[in-house]
Coordinates of C-alpha atoms in Angstrom, one line a residue:
Chain W
M1 CA 110.1 96.7 118.7
R2 CA 107.3 94.3 118.3
V3 CA 104.7 94.2 116.1
L4 CA 101.5 93.0 114.9
G5 CA 100.7 93.0 110.7
V6 CA 97.6 92.7 109.3
D7 CA 97.0 91.9 105.3
P8 CA 93.0 92.7 105.7
G9 CA 90.8 90.3 103.9
L10 CA 86.1 89.9 104.9
T11 CA 87.3 86.0 103.6
R12 CA 91.0 85.9 104.7
C13 CA 93.3 88.3 107.4
G14 CA 96.5 87.5 107.7
V15 CA 98.2 88.3 110.6
G16 CA 101.6 88.2 111.5
V17 CA 103.8 89.1 114.9
V18 CA 107.5 89.8 114.6
E19 CA 110.2 90.4 117.3
G20 CA 113.2 92.9 117.2
V21 CA 114.8 95.5 115.7
A22 CA 116.2 97.6 112.7
G23 CA 119.6 95.2 111.4
R24 CA 119.3 92.9 113.4
P25 CA 117.7 89.0 113.0
L26 CA 114.3 89.3 113.1
T27 CA 111.4 86.0 115.1
M28 CA 108.6 85.6 114.0
V29 CA 106.6 85.1 117.2
G30 CA 103.5 83.4 115.1
V31 CA 101.8 83.7 112.4
G32 CA 98.0 82.6 111.1
V33 CA 94.5 84.3 109.6
V34 CA 91.3 85.2 111.1
R35 CA 88.6 83.5 108.5
T36 CA 84.9 84.9 107.7
P37 CA 82.7 83.1 106.0
A38 CA 81.3 84.0 102.9
D39 CA 77.8 83.4 103.4
A40 CA 77.4 85.5 106.3
D41 CA 76.3 88.5 106.4
L42 CA 78.6 92.1 107.1
G43 CA 77.8 93.1 110.2
H44 CA 78.2 88.7 112.1
R45 CA 82.0 88.9 109.5
L46 CA 82.8 92.5 110.5
V47 CA 82.1 90.9 114.2
A48 CA 84.4 87.3 113.9
I49 CA 87.2 89.9 113.2
E50 CA 87.1 92.3 115.6
Q51 CA 87.0 88.8 117.8
G52 CA 89.8 87.3 115.9
I53 CA 92.3 90.4 116.4
E54 CA 90.8 91.7 119.6
Q55 CA 93.0 87.4 120.2
W56 CA 95.7 88.1 118.6
L57 CA 96.1 90.9 120.7
D58 CA 95.7 89.7 123.5
E59 CA 98.2 86.6 123.0
H60 CA 100.9 88.3 121.8
R61 CA 100.3 92.3 122.8
P62 CA 101.9 93.8 120.0
E63 CA 103.5 98.2 120.2
F64 CA 102.7 99.2 116.6
V65 CA 100.3 97.4 114.4
A66 CA 101.4 97.7 110.5
V67 CA 98.2 97.2 108.4
E68 CA 98.3 97.2 105.1
R69 CA 97.5 100.8 103.0
V70 CA 94.5 99.6 100.3
F71 CA 94.0 100.8 97.4
S72 CA 90.5 101.2 94.6
Q73 CA 92.1 100.4 92.2
H74 CA 91.7 97.0 92.0
N75 CA 87.9 94.7 91.7
V76 CA 85.4 97.7 92.9
R77 CA 83.9 94.2 95.0
T78 CA 87.1 93.2 97.1
V79 CA 88.1 96.2 97.1
M80 CA 85.0 98.0 99.7
G81 CA 85.5 94.4 102.0
T82 CA 89.6 94.8 101.8
A83 CA 88.9 98.4 103.7
Q84 CA 86.0 97.3 105.9
A85 CA 88.2 94.9 106.9
S86 CA 91.1 97.3 107.1
A87 CA 88.7 99.2 109.5
V88 CA 88.2 96.6 112.4
A89 CA 91.8 96.4 112.8
M90 CA 92.9 100.2 113.1
L91 CA 90.0 100.2 114.9
C92 CA 91.1 97.7 117.6
A93 CA 94.4 98.5 117.9
A94 CA 93.6 101.9 118.5
R95 CA 90.8 101.9 121.1
R96 CA 93.9 100.3 123.0
G97 CA 96.0 103.1 122.0
I98 CA 99.0 101.4 120.1
P99 CA 99.5 103.5 117.4
V100 CA 98.5 101.8 113.7
A101 CA 101.1 102.5 110.5
L102 CA 99.6 102.2 107.1
H103 CA 102.3 100.0 104.2
T104 CA 101.2 100.3 100.9
P105 CA 101.6 96.1 99.1
S106 CA 104.9 98.4 97.0
E107 CA 106.4 99.1 100.1
V108 CA 106.7 96.1 101.9
K109 CA 107.6 94.6 98.7
A110 CA 110.2 96.6 98.1
A111 CA 111.7 96.5 101.8
V112 CA 112.1 92.9 102.5
T113 CA 112.8 92.5 98.6
G114 CA 114.3 94.7 97.5
S115 CA 111.6 95.1 94.5
G116 CA 107.8 96.9 94.6
R117 CA 106.7 94.7 91.7
A118 CA 107.7 91.2 93.7
D119 CA 105.6 88.7 93.2
K120 CA 104.4 86.2 95.8
A121 CA 106.3 83.7 95.8
Q122 CA 109.6 86.0 95.9
V123 CA 108.0 87.7 99.1
G124 CA 107.5 84.3 101.0
A125 CA 110.9 83.6 100.4
M126 CA 112.5 86.4 102.0
V127 CA 109.9 86.1 104.8
T128 CA 111.2 82.2 105.0
R129 CA 115.1 83.6 105.2
L130 CA 114.6 86.9 107.1
L131 CA 112.5 84.7 109.7
R132 CA 114.7 81.4 109.4
L133 CA 111.2 79.0 108.8
G134 CA 111.4 75.9 107.3
A135 CA 109.0 77.3 105.0
P136 CA 107.0 79.4 103.3
P137 CA 104.0 80.1 105.5
K138 CA 100.9 79.3 104.2
P139 CA 99.2 80.9 102.5
A140 CA 100.1 84.1 101.1
D141 CA 98.0 87.0 104.2
A142 CA 99.7 85.2 106.0
A143 CA 103.0 86.0 105.0
D144 CA 101.8 88.9 103.4
A145 CA 101.0 89.9 107.0
L146 CA 104.5 89.4 108.4
A147 CA 106.4 90.9 105.7
L148 CA 104.4 94.3 106.5
A149 CA 105.1 93.5 110.9
I150 CA 108.8 93.8 108.8
C151 CA 108.6 96.2 106.5
H152 CA 107.4 98.2 109.8
I153 CA 110.3 97.2 111.9
W154 CA 112.9 98.0 109.0
R155 CA 111.3 101.7 108.0
A156 CA 112.3 104.5 109.9
P157 CA 112.7 103.3 113.7
A158 CA 113.0 106.6 114.9
Q159 CA 108.8 108.1 113.9
N160 CA 108.2 105.1 115.2
R161 CA 109.3 106.2 118.9
L162 CA 107.5 109.2 118.6
Q163 CA 105.0 108.0 117.1
R164 CA 104.0 105.1 120.1
A165 CA 105.2 108.6 122.0
V166 CA 101.7 110.2 120.5
A167 CA 99.6 107.5 120.4
L168 CA 99.7 107.2 123.9
H169 CA 99.7 110.5 125.0
T170 CA 96.6 110.7 123.0
A171 CA 94.8 107.4 123.6
K172 CA 92.1 109.2 125.7
A173 CA 91.7 111.5 123.3
P174 CA 90.7 110.5 119.6
K175 CA 92.2 115.0 118.4
G176 CA 95.0 113.7 119.3
R177 CA 97.3 113.2 115.7
T178 CA 99.9 110.7 115.2
A179 CA 100.9 109.7 111.6
Chain H
M1 CA 59.4 99.9 115.1
R2 CA 62.5 101.9 115.0
V3 CA 65.5 102.4 112.8
L4 CA 68.4 103.8 113.0
G5 CA 69.9 105.7 109.7
V6 CA 73.0 106.4 109.6
D7 CA 74.4 107.4 106.3
P8 CA 78.0 107.0 106.9
G9 CA 81.3 108.8 106.8
L10 CA 84.9 110.1 108.2
T11 CA 84.1 113.8 109.0
R12 CA 80.2 113.9 109.5
C13 CA 78.3 110.9 110.3
G14 CA 74.6 111.2 109.5
V15 CA 72.5 109.2 112.3
G16 CA 69.6 109.6 112.9
V17 CA 66.8 106.9 114.3
V18 CA 62.5 106.7 113.3
E19 CA 59.5 105.4 114.7
G20 CA 56.9 103.2 112.7
V21 CA 54.7 101.6 110.3
A22 CA 54.4 100.8 106.9
G23 CA 51.3 102.7 105.7
R24 CA 51.1 104.6 110.0
P25 CA 52.1 108.2 110.5
L26 CA 56.0 108.0 111.8
T27 CA 58.1 109.9 114.0
M28 CA 61.5 111.7 114.3
V29 CA 62.6 110.5 117.5
G30 CA 66.0 111.6 117.2
V31 CA 68.7 113.2 114.3
G32 CA 72.5 114.1 114.8
V33 CA 75.3 113.8 113.5
V34 CA 79.0 112.2 114.3
R35 CA 81.9 114.2 114.3
T36 CA 85.8 113.2 113.6
P37 CA 88.3 115.6 113.4
A38 CA 90.1 115.6 109.8
D39 CA 93.4 116.5 110.8
A40 CA 92.6 113.5 113.3
D41 CA 94.9 110.1 112.9
L42 CA 92.0 107.5 111.0
G43 CA 92.4 104.8 113.8
H44 CA 91.1 107.5 116.2
R45 CA 88.9 109.2 113.9
L46 CA 87.1 104.8 114.1
V47 CA 87.1 105.1 117.6
A48 CA 85.2 108.5 117.9
I49 CA 83.1 107.1 115.4
E50 CA 82.7 103.8 116.9
Q51 CA 81.6 105.2 120.2
G52 CA 79.5 108.2 118.9
I53 CA 77.6 105.0 116.9
E54 CA 77.4 103.4 120.8
Q55 CA 76.1 106.4 121.9
W56 CA 73.0 106.3 119.9
L57 CA 72.3 102.9 120.4
D58 CA 72.5 103.1 124.2
E59 CA 70.7 106.4 124.0
H60 CA 67.5 105.0 121.3
R61 CA 67.4 100.9 121.7
P62 CA 66.5 100.8 118.0
E63 CA 64.6 97.3 116.8
F64 CA 67.0 97.9 113.1
V65 CA 69.9 99.2 111.6
A66 CA 70.5 100.8 108.0
V67 CA 73.3 101.5 106.5
E68 CA 73.8 103.5 102.8
R69 CA 75.1 101.0 100.4
V70 CA 78.5 102.0 99.6
F71 CA 80.1 102.5 96.4
S72 CA 82.9 102.9 94.2
Q73 CA 81.5 105.0 92.1
H74 CA 82.6 108.8 93.0
N75 CA 85.8 109.7 94.1
V76 CA 88.7 106.9 95.2
R77 CA 89.4 108.5 98.4
T78 CA 85.8 108.7 99.9
V79 CA 85.1 106.2 99.4
M80 CA 87.7 104.6 101.4
G81 CA 86.7 106.8 104.7
T82 CA 82.9 105.8 103.9
A83 CA 83.2 102.3 104.2
Q84 CA 85.2 102.3 107.4
A85 CA 83.1 104.4 108.9
S86 CA 80.1 102.5 107.3
A87 CA 82.5 99.6 108.8
V88 CA 82.7 100.5 111.9
A89 CA 78.4 101.5 112.5
M90 CA 77.7 97.7 111.7
L91 CA 80.1 95.8 113.6
C92 CA 78.9 98.6 116.6
A93 CA 75.0 96.7 115.3
A94 CA 75.7 93.3 114.9
R95 CA 78.1 92.8 118.2
R96 CA 74.6 93.9 120.0
G97 CA 72.9 91.6 117.6
I98 CA 70.8 94.1 116.3
P99 CA 70.1 93.0 112.5
V100 CA 71.3 95.4 109.6
A101 CA 70.3 96.5 106.6
L102 CA 72.0 98.1 103.2
H103 CA 70.6 100.2 101.4
T104 CA 71.9 102.0 97.9
P105 CA 70.9 106.1 97.2
S106 CA 68.3 105.5 94.9
E107 CA 66.6 102.7 97.1
V108 CA 66.7 106.0 99.5
K109 CA 65.2 108.6 96.9
A110 CA 62.6 106.5 95.1
A111 CA 61.4 105.6 99.2
V112 CA 61.3 109.4 99.8
T113 CA 60.5 110.6 96.6
G114 CA 59.9 108.9 94.1
S115 CA 62.5 109.2 92.1
G116 CA 65.9 107.7 91.9
R117 CA 67.4 110.7 90.7
A118 CA 65.5 112.9 93.4
D119 CA 68.5 115.7 94.7
K120 CA 69.5 116.7 98.3
A121 CA 66.8 119.5 98.9
Q122 CA 63.8 117.4 97.6
V123 CA 64.5 114.3 99.6
G124 CA 65.1 116.9 102.7
A125 CA 61.8 118.0 101.4
M126 CA 60.8 115.1 102.0
V127 CA 61.5 113.9 104.4
T128 CA 60.7 117.0 106.8
R129 CA 57.0 116.0 105.5
L130 CA 57.1 112.7 106.2
L131 CA 58.3 113.7 109.8
R132 CA 56.3 116.8 110.4
L133 CA 59.0 118.7 111.2
G134 CA 59.3 122.6 111.2
A135 CA 61.8 122.7 109.3
P136 CA 64.8 120.4 106.6
P137 CA 67.2 119.3 109.2
K138 CA 70.6 119.9 109.0
P139 CA 73.2 118.7 107.4
A140 CA 72.2 116.9 104.2
D141 CA 74.5 114.2 106.4
A142 CA 71.1 114.1 109.2
A143 CA 68.5 114.5 106.8
D144 CA 69.9 111.3 104.9
A145 CA 69.8 109.0 107.8
L146 CA 66.7 109.9 108.8
A147 CA 64.9 109.2 104.4
L148 CA 67.5 105.7 105.4
A149 CA 65.6 105.1 108.3
I150 CA 62.9 105.8 106.4
C151 CA 63.0 103.6 103.6
H152 CA 64.1 100.8 105.9
I153 CA 60.8 101.1 107.9
W154 CA 58.9 101.1 104.1
R155 CA 60.8 98.2 102.3
A156 CA 59.8 94.9 103.2
P157 CA 58.3 94.6 106.5
A158 CA 58.2 91.1 106.1
Q159 CA 61.0 90.6 105.3
N160 CA 61.7 92.8 109.1
R161 CA 60.8 90.9 110.9
L162 CA 62.0 87.4 109.6
Q163 CA 65.9 89.8 109.7
R164 CA 65.8 90.3 113.5
A165 CA 64.3 86.4 113.5
V166 CA 67.5 85.5 112.3
A167 CA 69.4 87.9 114.0
L168 CA 68.4 87.5 117.6
H169 CA 69.0 83.8 117.2
T170 CA 72.9 83.8 115.3
A171 CA 74.2 86.7 117.2
K172 CA 76.4 85.0 119.2
A173 CA 77.3 82.6 116.2
P174 CA 78.7 85.2 113.2
K175 CA 78.0 81.9 110.4
G176 CA 74.7 83.3 110.9
R177 CA 72.9 84.2 107.5
T178 CA 70.7 87.6 107.6
A179 CA 70.6 88.9 104.9

């Protein structure tokens, strides 16, 4: 199973591709960050994110896209940008018939560290260990994207298979329900 | 000047096209609503909104797109969906090099009724009068989209011309600043 994890953001959108199945060692296929200039207008920033995500989808052909579920507890201004960047990532995936899964930050932390309240350093350390990397991926957004992909591979493999079948079936009929 | 107004929403996305210049009678070119089923998954809903907005852009070729600026004072769940739908509308416009303007609900109300705290009925009544329609457009999202377009035509015509020149110039260079 090949999963693209996306940690959405307007300034830095973390992206990471992980391959593997639950219960086996996982492999990092690629990691990076899609950046947009803070002084560009919002429409152009969203276009740049779309182009970046499209490149990652073209190059790595993931079977699933896992996006961080956005909450609005945090800074209001940041959250709106995060919601908008996540919309672009979901749109790019859904347009291709790739199923999209949303995972909360605490689900991701719990999956890779065992604790839903782990800090960035702990998540980075576990991603490094689980993917057998030489050093933690930087910036933190890139590590978080890999953690999302790992979380997705480990959570409910049966549900993933069902979701994929439904998404492929309904790719051209937006009425379909896949989540 | 031809403007597409978009009142963003996941369930109902109001769209309205108005043509005219400040100080002259305005004309309604089209009005409608892009709907997505509440039981579809989020990715597919965003794809349906993209398809709907693309159809309106193809059919009416607006020179500007005016989108309601989303705030997060309101219901948290609704606001995230609104932010995501607005991201898709902005993306569609910016991809074509059409400048996108954001107007707050109170700017729109003040523009068409003279009061930033006007209610839905008052906005609907003024839209009906200003566009010389037989009856208020329904649903309210459609009337709000027309009000957004009117607001955009009336606010800062000089700024609009500058914005359009910059947007056309930078359409293929996402670093450009147009707002």
